[in-house]
Every structure is written in C-alpha cells, then in structure tokens.
Amino acid sequence: MTMLKKVKDGLIVSCQALENEPLHSSYIMSRLAVAAEQGGAVGIRANSVIDIIAIQATTSLPIVGIIKRDYEDSPVFITATMLEVNELMTTGCEMIALDATSRVRPNGESLAELVSKIKLNYPDILLMADIATVDEALNAESLGFDCISTTLIGYTAESEGHDLAANHFEKLRTIIEKCTLPVIAEGNVDTPEKAQQCKQLGVHSIVVGSAITRPQLITEKFVTKMNEKR
C-alpha cells in the first residue's frame, strides 16, 4: 500500500523544530511522533535526516521527508536542490516534499529540471508539491508530482494575505476543483474545527504542525488571548 493510500482521510502531524527552537532535538521529535501515533495520526512530516531516522526507530508511521536549508541566491528552502533529495533518499522515507512555487530557485535551476532529475535517479519515490497558488498547483500537476500540499499559501509574495483561514477556504476549494491530484491541506490549520472544514471540502488528508508540536506558539496564543482587553 502506498503512502497516499495509508494517509487517506487522516491526519499527518508535522514534527519539526529548527535550531533556534526550544524543542530542537531528534530524540524529542521522535517522542512527538510517538505521541502523534498514539493520538491517531496516520503519518508524520519531518525535517532532516537525523530526525527522520530517529522517528523511524520509534514509530511505523509513513514519513514525508524534507530538508530545510537556506540558500543565498533564493528564498526557496524546503528541499531546494538535488543535494537535499539525495540526503533524504538515504533514509528510505516514503515521500519527499519540496517547494514547488514559482520563485527563483538556487543556482537558477528550474522546478522542471529538478523534478526531471529526481524522476531519473529515483523513479519510485513519491513527490509532494508544496505550493502557494492555484497556478503553482496546476504546474506541479503537469510536472508529474504525486500530490499537492497547500503548505506555502500565505508565505510567499504571490500569496501574501491569503492563508487558509481567510475567504472561507476558497483557495483550497479552487485547488481541489481544478487539480486531479490528491490535495493535502497544510498551513494555518490550527484548530480541530478548521481541520474538519478542510476534510469536508474534500482534501485527501491534512497536515498539522505548530498547533500540535510547537508548545511555545501554543503558549503564546493563550497568553495573547488572556491579555486582550475587553
């Protein structure tokens, strides 16, 4: 059974913590993955080879692997080049997600060129397209990705101000209607109610990260609400 079948209609939990975050630790990420599995998650999204390997040692859930790395000549940082793909392939993760936006990529490489290289070298790996616009979703479909994720909506200049909380999920609905690939809702799905709404729209599955695995942001939401003046 492929990963896409395994995660159908379920919750994928993103277990990530960057170097400047308090939970940055492969051990902690592995325990978060166990907690996610016990809570009913059907998959994990994880960043870095070391975190993926640690998670694989503690849970049997399928993993969407990414590597976040900054490049001076590009704003693209989610699995931006073949270097990151090669590193992820050493883990045996079931799927790799990469930035599939229209932004300039490192070394001037096009998304089409990168996807072509991946398919040539690793024809069996599943590819998730992290997009921010409807046009990017359609382009990813034409390039042969296996699924679309709304990860970057609201995080690029082209999609600024259009996160999934806005406009009653109209962009998500449009992507679902126009794409034949499975569409995975990710980004700003920070309440169970929003996750439920995404599912009702017909998404393949849903990724939730910060609302589950970043306690500093969860705490901040509580503190901010408590300090609001009525």
Short mmCIF file of C-alpha atoms in Angstrom, two decimals:
data_model
loop_
_atom_site.label_atom_id
_atom_site.label_comp_id
_atom_site.label_asym_id
_atom_site.label_seq_id
_atom_site.Cartn_x
_atom_site.Cartn_y
_atom_site.Cartn_z
CA MET A 1 0.00 0.00 0.00
CA THR A 2 1.43 3.37 -0.99
CA MET A 3 1.75 6.20 1.48
CA LEU A 4 -1.04 8.14 -0.22
CA LYS A 5 -3.44 5.28 0.46
CA LYS A 6 -2.22 4.99 4.05
CA VAL A 7 -2.91 8.66 4.84
CA LYS A 8 -6.25 8.97 3.02
CA ASP A 9 -8.77 10.93 5.13
CA GLY A 10 -6.33 11.08 8.04
CA LEU A 11 -4.08 13.44 9.96
CA ILE A 12 -0.37 13.84 9.24
CA VAL A 13 1.48 15.51 12.11
CA SER A 14 4.47 17.69 11.28
CA CYS A 15 7.18 17.06 13.90
CA GLN A 16 9.77 19.77 13.33
CA ALA A 17 11.92 22.09 15.42
CA LEU A 18 14.60 24.30 13.94
CA GLU A 19 17.92 25.04 15.63
CA ASN A 20 16.62 28.22 17.26
CA GLU A 21 13.58 26.50 18.77
CA PRO A 22 13.39 25.05 22.30
CA LEU A 23 12.45 21.50 21.23
CA HIS A 24 15.26 21.15 18.69
CA SER A 25 16.28 17.54 19.29
CA SER A 26 15.94 14.35 17.28
CA TYR A 27 15.01 12.49 20.44
CA ILE A 28 12.22 14.96 21.22
CA MET A 29 10.93 14.80 17.65
CA SER A 30 10.82 11.01 17.88
CA ARG A 31 8.76 11.20 21.07
CA LEU A 32 6.41 13.73 19.50
CA ALA A 33 5.92 11.28 16.64
CA VAL A 34 5.05 8.52 19.12
CA ALA A 35 2.55 10.84 20.80
CA ALA A 36 1.05 11.68 17.40
CA GLU A 37 0.71 8.00 16.57
CA GLN A 38 -0.98 7.30 19.90
CA GLY A 39 -3.37 10.17 19.19
CA GLY A 40 -4.43 8.67 15.87
CA ALA A 41 -2.14 10.28 13.31
CA VAL A 42 -1.63 8.30 10.10
CA GLY A 43 1.64 9.90 9.01
CA ILE A 44 4.49 12.19 10.00
CA ARG A 45 6.20 15.09 8.22
CA ALA A 46 9.78 15.52 9.40
CA ASN A 47 12.78 17.73 8.68
CA SER A 48 16.36 16.44 8.38
CA VAL A 49 17.91 13.03 8.00
CA ILE A 50 18.73 12.69 11.69
CA ASP A 51 15.15 13.44 12.79
CA ILE A 52 13.66 11.05 10.23
CA ILE A 53 15.92 8.21 11.32
CA ALA A 54 15.06 8.83 14.99
CA ILE A 55 11.34 8.82 14.18
CA GLN A 56 11.63 5.64 12.14
CA ALA A 57 13.15 3.94 15.18
CA THR A 58 10.12 4.73 17.35
CA THR A 59 7.09 4.60 15.05
CA SER A 60 5.93 2.68 12.00
CA LEU A 61 4.04 5.64 10.51
CA PRO A 62 4.95 6.65 6.95
CA ILE A 63 7.05 9.80 6.70
CA VAL A 64 7.04 12.81 4.40
CA GLY A 65 10.67 13.89 4.44
CA ILE A 66 12.02 17.39 3.90
CA ILE A 67 15.26 19.23 4.49
CA LYS A 68 15.11 22.94 5.21
CA ARG A 69 18.28 24.69 4.10
CA ASP A 70 18.89 28.36 3.33
CA TYR A 71 20.49 29.47 0.07
CA GLU A 72 21.86 32.96 -0.51
CA ASP A 73 20.55 33.24 -4.05
CA SER A 74 16.99 32.04 -3.42
CA PRO A 75 14.11 32.26 -0.92
CA VAL A 76 13.35 28.57 -1.57
CA PHE A 77 14.43 26.48 1.42
CA ILE A 78 12.26 23.33 1.55
CA THR A 79 14.17 20.53 -0.23
CA ALA A 80 15.51 23.10 -2.64
CA THR A 81 18.06 21.10 -4.64
CA MET A 82 19.14 17.61 -5.60
CA LEU A 83 21.57 17.67 -2.68
CA GLU A 84 18.69 17.55 -0.19
CA VAL A 85 16.87 14.88 -2.21
CA ASN A 86 19.96 12.66 -2.23
CA GLU A 87 20.29 13.06 1.54
CA LEU A 88 16.63 12.21 2.14
CA MET A 89 16.83 9.12 -0.04
CA THR A 90 19.34 7.61 2.39
CA THR A 91 16.53 7.39 5.00
CA GLY A 92 14.06 5.35 2.98
CA CYS A 93 11.25 7.80 3.73
CA GLU A 94 8.10 7.10 1.73
CA MET A 95 7.62 10.58 0.28
CA ILE A 96 9.65 13.74 -0.28
CA ALA A 97 8.11 17.21 -0.22
CA LEU A 98 9.72 20.13 -2.00
CA ASP A 99 8.98 23.76 -2.65
CA ALA A 100 7.02 23.87 -5.90
CA THR A 101 6.42 27.61 -6.01
CA SER A 102 7.30 29.84 -8.95
CA ARG A 103 10.06 31.59 -7.03
CA VAL A 104 13.66 31.66 -8.26
CA ARG A 105 15.44 28.51 -7.13
CA PRO A 106 19.05 28.03 -6.00
CA ASN A 107 21.64 28.14 -8.80
CA GLY A 108 18.94 29.25 -11.24
CA GLU A 109 17.63 25.72 -11.61
CA SER A 110 14.01 25.37 -12.66
CA LEU A 111 11.47 23.23 -10.84
CA ALA A 112 11.01 21.20 -14.02
CA GLU A 113 14.75 20.48 -14.15
CA LEU A 114 14.82 19.35 -10.52
CA VAL A 115 11.79 17.09 -10.88
CA SER A 116 13.28 15.56 -14.02
CA LYS A 117 16.49 14.74 -12.15
CA ILE A 118 14.59 13.20 -9.25
CA LYS A 119 12.50 11.01 -11.52
CA LEU A 120 15.57 9.90 -13.45
CA ASN A 121 17.52 8.95 -10.33
CA TYR A 122 14.69 7.84 -8.03
CA PRO A 123 11.68 6.84 -10.18
CA ASP A 124 9.80 5.20 -7.31
CA ILE A 125 9.85 8.00 -4.73
CA LEU A 126 6.58 9.85 -4.18
CA LEU A 127 6.77 13.63 -4.54
CA MET A 128 4.67 16.19 -2.70
CA ALA A 129 4.46 19.71 -4.17
CA ASP A 130 4.42 22.48 -1.56
CA ILE A 131 2.60 25.29 -3.36
CA ALA A 132 1.21 28.75 -2.64
CA THR A 133 -1.07 29.49 -5.59
CA VAL A 134 -3.56 27.74 -7.85
CA ASP A 135 -1.27 28.19 -10.87
CA GLU A 136 1.59 26.55 -8.98
CA ALA A 137 -0.64 23.60 -8.13
CA LEU A 138 -1.55 23.14 -11.80
CA ASN A 139 2.10 23.45 -12.83
CA ALA A 140 3.13 20.84 -10.27
CA GLU A 141 0.48 18.51 -11.64
CA SER A 142 1.86 18.93 -15.16
CA LEU A 143 5.39 18.12 -13.93
CA GLY A 144 4.38 14.75 -12.52
CA PHE A 145 4.12 15.30 -8.78
CA ASP A 146 2.07 12.72 -6.87
CA CYS A 147 0.17 15.13 -4.62
CA ILE A 148 -0.31 18.81 -3.86
CA SER A 149 0.10 20.42 -0.45
CA THR A 150 -1.01 23.96 0.42
CA THR A 151 1.99 24.38 2.73
CA LEU A 152 3.15 27.77 1.45
CA ILE A 153 -0.13 29.63 0.97
CA GLY A 154 0.32 32.99 2.68
CA TYR A 155 4.09 32.60 2.95
CA THR A 156 5.16 33.90 -0.46
CA ALA A 157 4.84 37.31 -2.07
CA GLU A 158 2.45 35.84 -4.64
CA SER A 159 0.09 34.53 -1.95
CA GLU A 160 0.56 37.04 0.86
CA GLY A 161 -2.61 37.66 2.81
CA HIS A 162 -4.31 34.52 1.51
CA ASP A 163 -3.80 31.94 4.24
CA LEU A 164 -6.25 29.07 4.65
CA ALA A 165 -8.07 30.91 7.44
CA ALA A 166 -9.16 33.62 5.02
CA ASN A 167 -12.00 33.75 2.49
CA HIS A 168 -13.70 30.63 3.83
CA PHE A 169 -11.07 28.33 2.35
CA GLU A 170 -11.93 29.47 -1.16
CA LYS A 171 -8.40 28.93 -2.47
CA LEU A 172 -8.31 25.40 -1.11
CA ARG A 173 -11.67 24.66 -2.69
CA THR A 174 -10.46 26.02 -6.04
CA ILE A 175 -7.31 23.90 -5.97
CA ILE A 176 -9.36 20.78 -5.23
CA GLU A 177 -11.73 21.56 -8.09
CA LYS A 178 -9.01 22.29 -10.65
CA CYS A 179 -6.48 19.58 -9.81
CA THR A 180 -6.87 15.87 -10.39
CA LEU A 181 -4.07 15.02 -7.95
CA PRO A 182 -4.74 14.38 -4.25
CA VAL A 183 -4.74 17.71 -2.40
CA ILE A 184 -3.39 17.84 1.14
CA ALA A 185 -4.34 20.76 3.37
CA GLU A 186 -1.39 22.23 5.24
CA GLY A 187 -0.69 25.62 6.75
CA ASN A 188 -2.70 27.54 9.35
CA VAL A 189 -4.88 24.53 10.14
CA ASP A 190 -4.60 25.37 13.82
CA THR A 191 -7.89 24.12 15.27
CA PRO A 192 -9.83 20.85 15.05
CA GLU A 193 -12.69 22.83 13.52
CA LYS A 194 -10.50 24.06 10.64
CA ALA A 195 -9.26 20.51 10.07
CA GLN A 196 -12.84 19.32 9.95
CA GLN A 197 -13.72 22.05 7.45
CA CYS A 198 -10.78 21.04 5.25
CA LYS A 199 -11.96 17.44 5.29
CA GLN A 200 -15.50 18.49 4.36
CA LEU A 201 -14.09 20.32 1.33
CA GLY A 202 -12.73 17.02 0.09
CA VAL A 203 -8.99 17.09 0.81
CA HIS A 204 -7.06 13.84 0.65
CA SER A 205 -5.57 14.36 4.11
CA ILE A 206 -4.50 17.13 6.47
CA VAL A 207 -1.13 18.17 7.89
CA VAL A 208 -0.99 19.94 11.25
CA GLY A 209 2.25 21.10 12.77
CA SER A 210 2.63 24.08 15.08
CA ALA A 211 -0.76 23.68 16.74
CA ILE A 212 0.35 20.25 18.00
CA THR A 213 4.15 20.23 18.17
CA ARG A 214 5.32 23.79 18.92
CA PRO A 215 4.39 24.48 22.56
CA GLN A 216 5.98 27.92 22.54
CA LEU A 217 3.49 29.05 19.89
CA ILE A 218 0.58 27.34 21.63
CA THR A 219 1.53 29.10 24.89
CA GLU A 220 1.83 32.42 23.08
CA LYS A 221 -1.73 32.10 21.74
CA PHE A 222 -3.04 31.54 25.27
CA VAL A 223 -1.08 34.48 26.69
CA THR A 224 -2.13 36.82 23.88
CA LYS A 225 -5.80 35.94 24.32
CA MET A 226 -5.62 36.32 28.08
CA ASN A 227 -4.12 39.80 27.75
CA GLU A 228 -6.69 41.10 25.30
CA LYS A 229 -8.72 43.98 26.68
CA ARG A 230 -12.45 43.52 26.64
#
